[in-house]
mmCIF file of C-alpha atoms and ligand atoms in Angstrom:
data_model
loop_
_atom_site.group_PDB
_atom_site.id
_atom_site.type_symbol
_atom_site.label_atom_id
_atom_site.label_comp_id
_atom_site.label_asym_id
_atom_site.label_seq_id
_atom_site.Cartn_x
_atom_site.Cartn_y
_atom_site.Cartn_z
ATOM 1 C CA UNK P 1 14.298 -33.667 -5.946
ATOM 2 C CA UNK P 2 14.953 -29.772 -5.659
ATOM 3 C CA UNK P 3 16.820 -28.974 -8.884
ATOM 4 C CA UNK P 4 20.134 -26.736 -9.077
ATOM 5 C CA UNK P 5 20.147 -23.646 -5.851
ATOM 6 C CA UNK P 6 19.017 -20.519 -6.630
ATOM 7 C CA UNK P 7 21.010 -17.496 -5.086
ATOM 8 C CA UNK P 8 19.555 -14.070 -4.949
ATOM 9 C CA UNK P 9 21.629 -10.804 -3.634
ATOM 10 C CA UNK P 10 19.189 -9.003 -1.202
ATOM 11 C CA UNK P 11 21.354 -5.944 -1.966
ATOM 12 C CA UNK P 12 22.546 -2.194 -0.637
ATOM 13 C CA UNK P 13 23.032 0.254 -2.918
ATOM 14 C CA UNK P 14 24.452 3.814 -1.498
ATOM 15 C CA UNK P 15 27.633 2.573 -0.051
ATOM 16 C CA UNK P 16 27.244 -1.101 -0.398
ATOM 17 C CA UNK P 17 27.434 -1.161 -4.588
ATOM 18 C CA UNK P 18 27.997 2.354 -5.363
ATOM 19 C CA UNK P 19 30.949 3.581 -3.168
ATOM 20 C CA UNK P 20 29.915 6.160 -1.347
ATOM 21 C CA UNK P 21 30.946 9.479 -2.438
ATOM 22 C CA UNK P 22 31.191 9.109 -6.528
ATOM 23 C CA UNK P 23 27.565 6.101 -6.803
ATOM 24 C CA UNK P 24 30.192 4.571 -8.774
ATOM 25 C CA UNK P 25 30.793 0.985 -8.993
ATOM 26 C CA UNK P 26 33.470 0.784 -12.186
ATOM 27 C CA UNK P 27 35.885 -1.954 -10.344
ATOM 28 C CA UNK P 28 34.130 -4.406 -9.442
ATOM 29 C CA UNK P 29 31.119 -3.621 -12.286
ATOM 30 C CA UNK P 30 32.850 -7.145 -14.433
ATOM 31 C CA UNK P 31 32.399 -8.698 -11.702
ATOM 32 C CA UNK P 32 29.055 -7.542 -10.678
ATOM 33 C CA UNK P 33 28.395 -8.412 -14.824
ATOM 34 C CA UNK P 34 28.862 -11.960 -14.510
ATOM 35 C CA UNK P 35 27.242 -12.950 -11.536
ATOM 36 C CA UNK P 36 23.870 -11.758 -13.294
ATOM 37 C CA UNK P 37 25.251 -14.462 -16.472
ATOM 38 C CA UNK P 38 25.895 -16.771 -14.238
ATOM 39 C CA UNK P 39 21.526 -16.397 -13.494
ATOM 40 C CA UNK P 40 22.563 -14.742 -9.783
ATOM 41 C CA UNK P 41 19.812 -12.638 -9.093
ATOM 42 C CA UNK P 42 20.311 -9.563 -7.880
ATOM 43 C CA UNK P 43 17.600 -7.685 -5.955
ATOM 44 C CA UNK P 44 18.448 -4.089 -5.462
ATOM 45 C CA UNK P 45 16.951 -2.947 -2.032
ATOM 46 C CA UNK P 46 17.466 0.784 -1.054
ATOM 47 C CA UNK P 47 16.272 3.912 -0.262
ATOM 48 C CA UNK P 48 16.513 4.895 -3.115
ATOM 49 C CA UNK P 49 12.983 5.905 -5.975
ATOM 50 C CA UNK P 50 11.532 3.456 -7.970
ATOM 51 C CA UNK P 51 12.840 6.178 -10.880
ATOM 52 C CA UNK P 52 16.680 6.185 -9.561
ATOM 53 C CA UNK P 53 16.100 2.615 -9.194
ATOM 54 C CA UNK P 54 15.222 2.436 -13.096
ATOM 55 C CA UNK P 55 17.263 4.906 -14.046
ATOM 56 C CA UNK P 56 20.166 2.786 -12.476
ATOM 57 C CA UNK P 57 19.093 -0.049 -14.554
ATOM 58 C CA UNK P 58 18.379 2.484 -17.929
ATOM 59 C CA UNK P 59 22.375 3.925 -17.203
ATOM 60 C CA UNK P 60 24.020 -0.332 -16.515
ATOM 61 C CA UNK P 61 21.869 -1.935 -19.513
ATOM 62 C CA UNK P 62 20.339 -3.987 -16.799
ATOM 63 C CA UNK P 63 17.129 -5.629 -16.120
ATOM 64 C CA UNK P 64 17.062 -5.747 -12.220
ATOM 65 C CA UNK P 65 13.706 -6.748 -9.993
ATOM 66 C CA UNK P 66 13.987 -4.286 -7.299
ATOM 67 C CA UNK P 67 13.015 -2.691 -3.953
ATOM 68 C CA UNK P 68 12.427 1.307 -3.163
ATOM 69 C CA UNK P 69 12.109 3.594 -0.384
ATOM 70 C CA UNK P 70 13.136 1.024 2.141
ATOM 71 C CA UNK P 71 10.555 -1.194 1.486
ATOM 72 C CA UNK P 72 8.161 1.244 0.720
ATOM 73 C CA UNK P 73 7.701 -0.879 -3.116
ATOM 74 C CA UNK P 74 8.551 -3.917 -4.568
ATOM 75 C CA UNK P 75 9.300 -3.927 -8.616
ATOM 76 C CA UNK P 76 9.997 -5.817 -12.015
ATOM 77 C CA UNK P 77 9.999 -9.458 -10.215
ATOM 78 C CA UNK P 78 7.523 -10.387 -12.719
ATOM 79 C CA UNK P 79 11.271 -10.213 -14.828
ATOM 80 C CA UNK P 80 12.482 -12.978 -12.100
ATOM 81 C CA UNK P 81 8.565 -15.015 -13.251
ATOM 82 C CA UNK P 82 6.048 -13.900 -15.818
ATOM 83 C CA UNK P 83 3.217 -15.066 -13.068
ATOM 84 C CA UNK P 84 4.927 -12.412 -10.652
ATOM 85 C CA UNK P 85 3.704 -8.900 -9.918
ATOM 86 C CA UNK P 86 5.444 -6.371 -11.792
ATOM 87 C CA UNK P 87 4.455 -3.611 -8.695
ATOM 88 C CA UNK P 88 3.666 -4.423 -5.304
ATOM 89 C CA UNK P 89 3.056 -1.126 -2.603
ATOM 90 C CA UNK P 90 3.369 -1.649 1.113
ATOM 91 C CA UNK P 91 3.293 1.719 2.513
ATOM 92 C CA UNK P 92 0.333 3.724 2.311
ATOM 93 C CA UNK P 93 0.381 7.319 0.341
ATOM 94 C CA UNK P 94 3.072 10.478 1.398
ATOM 95 C CA UNK P 95 0.053 11.765 2.074
ATOM 96 C CA UNK P 96 -1.273 9.879 4.452
ATOM 97 C CA UNK P 97 1.966 9.764 5.688
ATOM 98 C CA UNK P 98 2.124 13.533 6.129
ATOM 99 C CA UNK P 99 -1.189 13.889 7.746
ATOM 100 C CA UNK P 100 0.152 10.918 10.599
ATOM 101 C CA UNK P 101 3.270 13.124 11.058
ATOM 102 C CA UNK P 102 1.318 16.276 11.293
ATOM 103 C CA UNK P 103 -1.363 15.104 13.700
ATOM 104 C CA UNK P 104 0.700 13.144 15.959
ATOM 105 C CA UNK P 105 4.294 15.612 16.284
ATOM 106 C CA UNK P 106 4.381 18.264 18.933
ATOM 107 C CA UNK P 107 4.829 21.633 17.561
ATOM 108 C CA UNK P 108 8.161 21.360 19.372
ATOM 109 C CA UNK P 109 9.388 18.490 18.144
ATOM 110 C CA UNK P 110 8.203 20.075 14.394
ATOM 111 C CA UNK P 111 10.250 23.255 14.948
ATOM 112 C CA UNK P 112 12.983 20.555 14.623
ATOM 113 C CA UNK P 113 12.090 18.791 11.257
ATOM 114 C CA UNK P 114 13.226 20.454 7.715
ATOM 115 C CA UNK P 115 11.698 18.713 5.017
ATOM 116 C CA UNK P 116 14.528 18.747 2.225
ATOM 117 C CA UNK P 117 11.467 18.745 -0.619
ATOM 118 C CA UNK P 118 10.917 21.754 0.919
ATOM 119 C CA UNK P 119 14.415 23.633 0.310
ATOM 120 C CA UNK P 120 16.005 24.997 -2.676
ATOM 121 C CA UNK P 121 17.105 23.567 -5.132
ATOM 122 C CA UNK P 122 20.938 24.256 -4.706
ATOM 123 C CA UNK P 123 20.673 22.875 -0.736
ATOM 124 C CA UNK P 124 18.985 19.997 -1.529
ATOM 125 C CA UNK P 125 21.132 18.927 -4.385
ATOM 126 C CA UNK P 126 23.809 20.021 -1.773
ATOM 127 C CA UNK P 127 22.691 17.405 1.015
ATOM 128 C CA UNK P 128 21.637 14.541 -1.487
ATOM 129 C CA UNK P 129 24.710 14.949 -3.213
ATOM 130 C CA UNK P 130 24.132 14.233 -6.652
ATOM 131 C CA UNK P 131 22.970 15.854 -10.077
ATOM 132 C CA UNK P 132 21.223 18.376 -11.122
ATOM 133 C CA UNK P 133 19.153 15.418 -13.306
ATOM 134 C CA UNK P 134 19.676 12.270 -11.164
ATOM 135 C CA UNK P 135 17.820 15.036 -7.954
ATOM 136 C CA UNK P 136 15.201 14.835 -9.587
ATOM 137 C CA UNK P 137 14.440 11.652 -9.715
ATOM 138 C CA UNK P 138 15.917 11.120 -5.786
ATOM 139 C CA UNK P 139 12.846 13.724 -5.027
ATOM 140 C CA UNK P 140 9.721 11.449 -6.693
ATOM 141 C CA UNK P 141 8.838 9.902 -3.681
ATOM 142 C CA UNK P 142 5.192 8.128 -3.022
ATOM 143 C CA UNK P 143 6.246 6.453 -0.640
ATOM 144 C CA UNK P 144 8.411 8.370 2.000
ATOM 145 C CA UNK P 145 9.507 12.161 3.626
ATOM 146 C CA UNK P 146 13.509 13.134 3.667
ATOM 147 C CA UNK P 147 13.856 15.060 6.895
ATOM 148 C CA UNK P 148 16.407 16.656 8.389
ATOM 149 C CA UNK P 149 16.467 16.800 11.999
ATOM 150 C CA UNK P 150 17.980 19.837 14.127
ATOM 151 C CA UNK P 151 17.804 18.955 17.219
ATOM 152 C CA UNK P 152 19.420 16.984 20.217
ATOM 153 C CA UNK P 153 19.890 13.279 20.593
ATOM 154 C CA UNK P 154 17.241 13.216 23.273
ATOM 155 C CA UNK P 155 14.613 15.034 20.784
ATOM 156 C CA UNK P 156 15.527 12.932 17.520
ATOM 157 C CA UNK P 157 14.719 9.725 20.040
ATOM 158 C CA UNK P 158 11.522 11.119 21.285
ATOM 159 C CA UNK P 159 10.562 12.103 17.734
ATOM 160 C CA UNK P 160 11.138 8.655 16.745
ATOM 161 C CA UNK P 161 8.740 7.114 19.016
ATOM 162 C CA UNK P 162 6.028 9.346 18.376
ATOM 163 C CA UNK P 163 6.257 8.173 14.615
ATOM 164 C CA UNK P 164 6.815 4.792 15.601
ATOM 165 C CA UNK P 165 3.538 4.743 18.055
ATOM 166 C CA UNK P 166 1.632 6.585 15.450
ATOM 167 C CA UNK P 167 2.389 3.627 12.913
ATOM 168 C CA UNK P 168 5.719 4.275 11.390
ATOM 169 C CA UNK P 169 9.002 4.453 11.183
ATOM 170 C CA UNK P 170 12.457 6.673 11.026
ATOM 171 C CA UNK P 171 14.950 5.332 8.325
ATOM 172 C CA UNK P 172 18.427 6.387 8.444
ATOM 173 C CA UNK P 173 20.470 5.775 5.898
ATOM 174 C CA UNK P 174 23.104 6.814 3.570
ATOM 175 C CA UNK P 175 22.650 10.969 3.813
ATOM 176 C CA UNK P 176 19.076 11.353 4.367
ATOM 177 C CA UNK P 177 16.831 10.444 7.627
ATOM 178 C CA UNK P 178 13.339 9.589 5.868
ATOM 179 C CA UNK P 179 9.934 9.208 7.060
ATOM 180 C CA UNK P 180 8.014 5.964 5.929
ATOM 181 C CA UNK P 181 5.429 3.686 6.922
ATOM 182 C CA UNK P 182 6.089 0.271 8.820
ATOM 183 C CA UNK P 183 7.887 -1.205 6.182
ATOM 184 C CA UNK P 184 11.538 -1.808 6.244
ATOM 185 C CA UNK P 185 13.824 -3.408 3.300
ATOM 186 C CA UNK P 186 13.575 -6.851 5.146
ATOM 187 C CA UNK P 187 9.511 -6.730 5.114
ATOM 188 C CA UNK P 188 9.971 -6.791 1.585
ATOM 189 C CA UNK P 189 12.287 -9.255 0.958
ATOM 190 C CA UNK P 190 11.044 -11.492 3.333
ATOM 191 C CA UNK P 191 7.898 -11.199 0.947
ATOM 192 C CA UNK P 192 9.632 -11.284 -2.050
ATOM 193 C CA UNK P 193 11.264 -14.648 -1.256
ATOM 194 C CA UNK P 194 7.693 -15.197 0.056
ATOM 195 C CA UNK P 195 5.799 -14.364 -3.855
ATOM 196 C CA UNK P 196 9.376 -16.783 -5.559
ATOM 197 C CA UNK P 197 8.592 -18.986 -3.267
ATOM 198 C CA UNK P 198 5.572 -20.219 -4.694
ATOM 199 C CA UNK P 199 6.820 -20.015 -8.970
ATOM 200 C CA UNK P 200 10.414 -21.592 -8.534
ATOM 201 C CA UNK P 201 10.999 -24.858 -7.008
ATOM 202 C CA UNK P 202 15.119 -24.744 -7.286
ATOM 203 C CA UNK P 203 16.254 -24.383 -3.274
ATOM 204 C CA UNK P 204 16.800 -20.199 -2.999
ATOM 205 C CA UNK P 205 20.230 -19.058 -1.320
ATOM 206 C CA UNK P 206 19.793 -15.471 -0.360
ATOM 207 C CA UNK P 207 22.871 -13.717 0.197
ATOM 208 C CA UNK P 208 21.751 -10.149 2.187
ATOM 209 C CA UNK P 209 24.754 -7.332 1.383
ATOM 210 C CA UNK P 210 24.170 -3.466 3.527
ATOM 211 C CA UNK P 211 26.687 -0.720 5.801
ATOM 212 C CA UNK P 212 24.247 0.651 7.351
ATOM 213 C CA UNK P 213 21.577 0.617 10.373
ATOM 214 C CA UNK P 214 19.167 0.072 7.574
ATOM 215 C CA UNK P 215 19.653 -2.949 6.556
ATOM 216 C CA UNK P 216 20.560 -4.920 9.674
ATOM 217 C CA UNK P 217 17.119 -6.542 9.675
ATOM 218 C CA UNK P 218 17.539 -7.593 6.424
ATOM 219 C CA UNK P 219 20.895 -9.308 6.819
ATOM 220 C CA UNK P 220 19.524 -10.520 9.744
ATOM 221 C CA UNK P 221 17.448 -13.008 7.743
ATOM 222 C CA UNK P 222 19.668 -14.247 5.103
ATOM 223 C CA UNK P 223 21.207 -16.808 4.726
ATOM 224 C CA UNK P 224 24.416 -15.688 3.580
ATOM 225 C CA UNK P 225 24.733 -12.138 6.185
ATOM 226 C CA UNK P 226 27.448 -9.399 4.792
ATOM 227 C CA UNK P 227 28.335 -5.804 5.997
ATOM 228 C CA UNK P 228 30.223 -4.105 4.060
ATOM 229 C CA UNK P 229 32.261 -1.531 4.936
ATOM 230 C CA UNK P 230 31.569 1.966 6.412
ATOM 231 C CA UNK P 231 33.623 4.766 8.550
ATOM 232 C CA UNK P 232 30.914 6.397 10.235
ATOM 233 C CA UNK P 233 28.706 3.296 11.218
ATOM 234 C CA UNK P 234 30.010 1.115 14.590
ATOM 235 C CA UNK P 235 29.419 -1.974 13.834
ATOM 236 C CA UNK P 236 31.286 -3.779 16.819
ATOM 237 C CA UNK P 237 27.907 -4.405 18.864
ATOM 238 C CA UNK P 238 26.000 -6.221 15.615
ATOM 239 C CA UNK P 239 24.921 -9.984 17.011
ATOM 240 C CA UNK P 240 24.384 -11.395 13.814
ATOM 241 C CA UNK P 241 25.381 -15.069 13.650
ATOM 242 C CA UNK P 242 28.112 -16.086 10.112
ATOM 243 C CA UNK P 243 28.225 -13.004 8.849
ATOM 244 C CA UNK P 244 31.004 -12.023 6.266
ATOM 245 C CA UNK P 245 32.148 -8.227 6.874
ATOM 246 C CA UNK P 246 35.107 -6.487 3.669
ATOM 247 C CA UNK P 247 38.103 -4.473 5.115
ATOM 248 C CA UNK P 248 37.758 -2.581 2.024
ATOM 249 C CA UNK P 249 34.679 -0.139 1.786
ATOM 250 C CA UNK P 250 32.181 -0.202 -1.423
ATOM 251 C CA UNK P 251 32.370 -0.618 -4.158
ATOM 252 C CA UNK P 252 36.192 -2.970 -3.713
ATOM 253 C CA UNK P 253 34.066 -4.316 -0.306
ATOM 254 C CA UNK P 254 31.286 -5.456 -2.379
ATOM 255 C CA UNK P 255 32.847 -7.735 -4.759
ATOM 256 C CA UNK P 256 34.642 -8.764 -1.389
ATOM 257 C CA UNK P 257 32.215 -10.203 0.396
ATOM 258 C CA UNK P 258 30.265 -11.875 -2.239
ATOM 259 C CA UNK P 259 32.896 -14.260 -3.292
ATOM 260 C CA UNK P 260 33.368 -14.940 0.486
ATOM 261 C CA UNK P 261 29.578 -15.914 0.941
ATOM 262 C CA UNK P 262 29.612 -17.370 -3.124
ATOM 263 C CA UNK P 263 32.356 -19.589 -1.478
ATOM 264 C CA UNK P 264 30.484 -21.199 1.302
ATOM 265 C CA UNK P 265 27.560 -22.177 -0.915
ATOM 266 C CA UNK P 266 29.470 -23.826 -2.520
ATOM 267 C CA UNK P 267 31.586 -25.833 0.177
HETATM 268 MG MG1 MG V 1 24.234 2.643 2.621
#
């Protein structure tokens, strides 16, 4: 017989757990820590880099496993079970990704692409909206290339199509677009679940939390999908069963949807 249910929360950070402008979550930090101390596993699943997510753990004195760069890599699963690996890479390297971009995108479209890492430090800071110290962690990218696309909607779709046909993806999150390998938050979440299921006997219930397009697949694959209010994302056409939506933005909206989900799990 299966033992107690194990709840695992896969959560986006910016705009979901963290305030989209200040990147803080003071208002709900006590509640967050309460969940952790009750044994609920919280796994940030973010477009942030490994360096940023390690720093998040350090800053808040947490020991969370996490998924970095839009599903490119999974870290710290050994914290959940000692038999699980510390690092899992699902993506090719930045150099390989750049090579594919370079070989497949037309010159006309290349002119519309700005590589954010090639900009001056102060310009990068403005785009990321981060302090210099935090930005230095954000640019340590192993598997994704942040860009801005300065063309029409038609050109942008054309660009995305070429990337997809070349085996890459364009992931749109908070402030930037990223050229990524054929990965996403949902694939990395499934991989994580597959590994955890091998080591843990408990029945696992997943809660997925996001606020934007790059979270939608992850939500669809969660037992309890949760959407945090984001004024710049139109969720009216979303078709997800049992979607729990917040009326407040992050961070309060995060606590609200989690409370609702946990209530539903208990009943
Ligand atoms: Mg977000």
